[in-house]
């Protein structure tokens, strides 16, 4: 999916299926804003995203949404019209911008967590190679030997810290002790990866629900405001 770079130095990954022309149009629209305007727009969008997430957790019926969410949605569109320098009759452009930025924010969270899972998978692959090299060292039975390896540690939340190390192994026993440590780390790595993968699947399912709510409420706002404009013209 395309990535949109914002004027405040951040970037957002757009929803899958976003076309290149659509991404270019959105980029052109947002590059007209300075950093302060971008921050104001994103603060409004983030408030809406938070409200949508709460709605997704609390509600099983996607056909309606709470009055609070409706109010926040309308405020976000009003704020976006102002930030983007649009007229009330151009609310469709504001709605599409808010939808893209909101969904991009949700996608960023999912992509970040997916990256965390991938990092653990990569670390496990590298550790398997290292353990194979260490077995060769043990089989050679020549001491002392310098050995390079990656030390992996985890905090209580399963966040991984990687440290590159070089040790001098003075005996087979020392090498076997290091192997035992690596086997323990590999076991922890598997457990955390399994938990993260489960959480990632749950996040993906939640994302689909959030996207449905997001799309429904913004489409409804657009239709309501368009009807009001048409009535005024009439």
Short mmCIF file of C-alpha atoms in Angstrom, two decimals:
data_model
loop_
_atom_site.label_atom_id
_atom_site.label_comp_id
_atom_site.label_asym_id
_atom_site.label_seq_id
_atom_site.Cartn_x
_atom_site.Cartn_y
_atom_site.Cartn_z
CA UNK A 1 0.00 0.00 0.00
CA UNK A 2 1.26 3.53 -0.75
CA UNK A 3 2.76 5.66 2.02
CA UNK A 4 1.79 9.33 2.39
CA UNK A 5 4.40 11.68 3.86
CA UNK A 6 2.98 14.50 5.97
CA UNK A 7 4.39 17.99 6.50
CA UNK A 8 4.92 17.40 10.23
CA UNK A 9 7.51 14.72 9.48
CA UNK A 10 5.28 11.68 9.99
CA UNK A 11 3.97 9.25 7.40
CA UNK A 12 0.90 7.07 7.03
CA UNK A 13 0.38 3.79 5.20
CA UNK A 14 -2.78 4.03 3.13
CA UNK A 15 -5.42 1.27 2.99
CA UNK A 16 -4.73 -1.65 0.67
CA UNK A 17 -6.25 -0.99 -2.72
CA UNK A 18 -5.49 2.74 -2.68
CA UNK A 19 -4.64 3.63 -6.28
CA UNK A 20 -1.52 5.56 -7.23
CA UNK A 21 -3.55 8.46 -8.63
CA UNK A 22 -5.63 8.63 -5.47
CA UNK A 23 -2.44 8.66 -3.39
CA UNK A 24 -0.95 11.43 -5.55
CA UNK A 25 -4.11 13.51 -5.20
CA UNK A 26 -4.10 13.09 -1.42
CA UNK A 27 -0.39 13.94 -1.23
CA UNK A 28 -0.93 17.11 -3.28
CA UNK A 29 -3.81 18.10 -1.00
CA UNK A 30 -1.78 17.60 2.17
CA UNK A 31 1.45 19.23 0.98
CA UNK A 32 -0.44 22.55 0.89
CA UNK A 33 -0.64 22.42 4.70
CA UNK A 34 2.17 23.56 6.96
CA UNK A 35 3.31 21.54 10.00
CA UNK A 36 0.89 23.28 12.41
CA UNK A 37 -2.09 22.75 10.10
CA UNK A 38 -1.08 19.12 9.64
CA UNK A 39 -0.83 18.62 13.41
CA UNK A 40 -4.26 20.19 13.89
CA UNK A 41 -5.80 17.99 11.20
CA UNK A 42 -4.18 14.80 12.53
CA UNK A 43 -5.20 15.60 16.13
CA UNK A 44 -8.81 15.81 14.97
CA UNK A 45 -8.52 12.61 12.95
CA UNK A 46 -6.83 10.78 15.86
CA UNK A 47 -9.72 11.76 18.15
CA UNK A 48 -12.13 10.26 15.63
CA UNK A 49 -10.04 7.08 15.25
CA UNK A 50 -9.99 6.60 19.03
CA UNK A 51 -13.77 7.01 19.19
CA UNK A 52 -14.25 4.55 16.31
CA UNK A 53 -12.04 1.99 18.06
CA UNK A 54 -14.09 2.31 21.24
CA UNK A 55 -17.27 1.90 19.21
CA UNK A 56 -15.85 -1.22 17.54
CA UNK A 57 -15.13 -2.77 20.94
CA UNK A 58 -18.44 -1.84 22.58
CA UNK A 59 -20.93 -2.28 19.75
CA UNK A 60 -21.88 -5.40 17.83
CA UNK A 61 -24.33 -3.54 15.58
CA UNK A 62 -22.54 -1.66 12.81
CA UNK A 63 -25.76 -0.27 11.30
CA UNK A 64 -25.89 2.56 13.84
CA UNK A 65 -23.37 4.48 15.90
CA UNK A 66 -23.51 6.37 19.18
CA UNK A 67 -24.47 10.06 19.36
CA UNK A 68 -20.99 10.76 20.75
CA UNK A 69 -19.33 9.21 17.72
CA UNK A 70 -21.65 11.05 15.35
CA UNK A 71 -20.79 14.33 17.07
CA UNK A 72 -17.05 13.64 16.95
CA UNK A 73 -17.33 12.69 13.28
CA UNK A 74 -19.10 15.92 12.38
CA UNK A 75 -16.58 17.98 14.37
CA UNK A 76 -13.73 16.22 12.55
CA UNK A 77 -15.20 17.02 9.14
CA UNK A 78 -15.79 20.66 10.15
CA UNK A 79 -12.21 20.91 11.41
CA UNK A 80 -10.90 19.28 8.23
CA UNK A 81 -12.78 21.72 6.00
CA UNK A 82 -11.09 24.57 7.88
CA UNK A 83 -7.62 22.97 7.90
CA UNK A 84 -7.75 22.13 4.21
CA UNK A 85 -9.12 25.56 3.25
CA UNK A 86 -12.24 24.02 1.70
CA UNK A 87 -15.73 25.44 1.35
CA UNK A 88 -18.79 23.72 2.90
CA UNK A 89 -19.79 22.51 -0.55
CA UNK A 90 -16.50 20.63 -0.82
CA UNK A 91 -17.17 18.38 2.17
CA UNK A 92 -16.73 15.31 -0.07
CA UNK A 93 -13.03 16.14 -0.34
CA UNK A 94 -12.81 16.61 3.43
CA UNK A 95 -14.57 13.28 4.03
CA UNK A 96 -12.25 11.39 1.67
CA UNK A 97 -9.21 13.01 3.31
CA UNK A 98 -10.36 12.12 6.82
CA UNK A 99 -11.16 8.57 5.75
CA UNK A 100 -7.74 8.11 4.16
CA UNK A 101 -5.87 9.59 7.14
CA UNK A 102 -7.95 7.66 9.68
CA UNK A 103 -7.55 4.35 7.91
CA UNK A 104 -3.88 5.12 7.39
CA UNK A 105 -3.48 5.61 11.14
CA UNK A 106 -5.13 2.25 11.84
CA UNK A 107 -2.99 0.56 9.18
CA UNK A 108 0.16 2.03 10.74
CA UNK A 109 -0.65 0.36 14.06
CA UNK A 110 -1.21 -2.96 12.34
CA UNK A 111 1.94 -2.64 10.22
CA UNK A 112 4.04 -1.74 13.27
CA UNK A 113 2.87 -4.82 15.15
CA UNK A 114 3.33 -7.00 12.08
CA UNK A 115 6.89 -5.70 11.92
CA UNK A 116 7.40 -6.78 15.52
CA UNK A 117 6.29 -10.31 14.65
CA UNK A 118 8.57 -10.34 11.60
CA UNK A 119 11.53 -9.20 13.70
CA UNK A 120 11.03 -12.15 16.04
CA UNK A 121 10.79 -14.55 13.09
CA UNK A 122 14.01 -13.12 11.65
CA UNK A 123 15.72 -13.38 15.04
CA UNK A 124 14.66 -17.02 15.36
CA UNK A 125 16.06 -17.81 11.90
CA UNK A 126 19.35 -16.11 12.74
CA UNK A 127 19.57 -17.92 16.08
CA UNK A 128 19.07 -21.31 14.41
CA UNK A 129 22.04 -20.53 12.14
CA UNK A 130 24.11 -19.43 15.15
CA UNK A 131 23.29 -22.60 17.08
CA UNK A 132 24.33 -24.68 14.07
CA UNK A 133 27.67 -22.84 14.01
CA UNK A 134 28.10 -23.42 17.75
CA UNK A 135 27.51 -27.14 17.32
CA UNK A 136 30.35 -27.15 14.78
CA UNK A 137 32.58 -25.40 17.32
CA UNK A 138 31.72 -28.01 19.94
CA UNK A 139 32.44 -30.81 17.46
CA UNK A 140 35.84 -29.29 16.54
CA UNK A 141 36.84 -29.46 20.22
CA UNK A 142 39.60 -26.88 19.74
CA UNK A 143 40.06 -24.36 22.55
CA UNK A 144 40.07 -21.46 23.06
CA UNK A 145 37.83 -20.15 20.27
CA UNK A 146 36.24 -16.78 19.67
CA UNK A 147 32.55 -16.96 18.89
CA UNK A 148 30.20 -14.24 17.61
CA UNK A 149 26.52 -14.44 18.43
CA UNK A 150 23.40 -12.34 19.01
CA UNK A 151 22.09 -12.11 22.56
CA UNK A 152 18.31 -11.69 22.76
CA UNK A 153 16.46 -10.44 25.84
CA UNK A 154 12.76 -9.74 26.47
CA UNK A 155 10.94 -7.37 28.81
CA UNK A 156 7.65 -8.16 30.53
CA UNK A 157 5.66 -7.07 27.45
CA UNK A 158 7.61 -9.31 25.08
CA UNK A 159 9.58 -6.47 23.51
CA UNK A 160 12.87 -7.76 22.16
CA UNK A 161 16.34 -6.31 22.67
CA UNK A 162 19.21 -7.57 20.49
CA UNK A 163 22.89 -7.23 21.42
CA UNK A 164 25.80 -8.37 19.26
CA UNK A 165 28.43 -10.19 21.34
CA UNK A 166 31.82 -11.86 20.95
CA UNK A 167 33.03 -14.33 23.58
CA UNK A 168 36.09 -16.49 24.01
CA UNK A 169 35.13 -20.08 24.70
CA UNK A 170 37.83 -21.77 26.72
CA UNK A 171 36.36 -25.26 26.86
CA UNK A 172 33.68 -27.58 25.55
CA UNK A 173 31.76 -27.07 28.78
CA UNK A 174 31.62 -23.31 28.25
CA UNK A 175 30.39 -23.85 24.69
CA UNK A 176 27.71 -26.30 25.88
CA UNK A 177 26.57 -23.82 28.56
CA UNK A 178 26.21 -21.14 25.88
CA UNK A 179 24.22 -23.61 23.78
CA UNK A 180 21.89 -24.27 26.71
CA UNK A 181 21.33 -20.52 27.12
CA UNK A 182 20.52 -20.20 23.42
CA UNK A 183 18.06 -23.09 23.57
CA UNK A 184 16.28 -21.34 26.47
CA UNK A 185 16.17 -18.09 24.52
CA UNK A 186 14.83 -19.91 21.47
CA UNK A 187 12.05 -21.41 23.58
CA UNK A 188 11.08 -17.94 24.88
CA UNK A 189 11.27 -16.56 21.36
CA UNK A 190 8.82 -19.19 20.11
CA UNK A 191 6.38 -18.44 22.95
CA UNK A 192 6.44 -14.68 22.40
CA UNK A 193 6.13 -15.12 18.63
CA UNK A 194 3.09 -17.36 19.05
CA UNK A 195 1.45 -14.82 21.39
CA UNK A 196 2.25 -11.93 19.05
CA UNK A 197 0.90 -13.84 16.06
CA UNK A 198 -2.36 -14.48 17.92
CA UNK A 199 -2.59 -10.79 18.88
CA UNK A 200 -1.85 -9.78 15.28
CA UNK A 201 -4.73 -11.90 14.02
CA UNK A 202 -7.03 -10.27 16.60
CA UNK A 203 -5.81 -6.80 15.55
CA UNK A 204 -6.52 -7.62 11.91
CA UNK A 205 -10.08 -8.70 12.73
CA UNK A 206 -10.59 -5.54 14.79
CA UNK A 207 -9.18 -3.48 11.93
CA UNK A 208 -11.83 -4.82 9.56
CA UNK A 209 -14.56 -3.80 12.00
CA UNK A 210 -13.02 -0.35 12.48
CA UNK A 211 -12.79 0.15 8.73
CA UNK A 212 -16.45 -0.77 8.29
CA UNK A 213 -17.55 1.70 10.98
CA UNK A 214 -15.26 4.40 9.61
CA UNK A 215 -16.57 4.00 6.11
CA UNK A 216 -20.22 3.88 7.21
CA UNK A 217 -20.21 6.99 9.39
CA UNK A 218 -18.26 9.14 6.94
CA UNK A 219 -20.43 8.06 4.04
CA UNK A 220 -23.49 8.93 6.09
CA UNK A 221 -22.07 12.38 6.94
CA UNK A 222 -21.32 13.03 3.29
CA UNK A 223 -24.86 12.04 2.22
CA UNK A 224 -26.47 14.15 4.97
CA UNK A 225 -24.42 17.25 4.20
CA UNK A 226 -24.91 16.82 0.46
CA UNK A 227 -28.67 16.60 0.96
CA UNK A 228 -28.59 19.82 3.02
CA UNK A 229 -26.63 21.60 0.27
CA UNK A 230 -29.03 20.36 -2.43
CA UNK A 231 -31.99 21.61 -0.36
CA UNK A 232 -30.38 25.04 -0.05
CA UNK A 233 -29.80 25.15 -3.82
CA UNK A 234 -33.40 24.21 -4.43
#
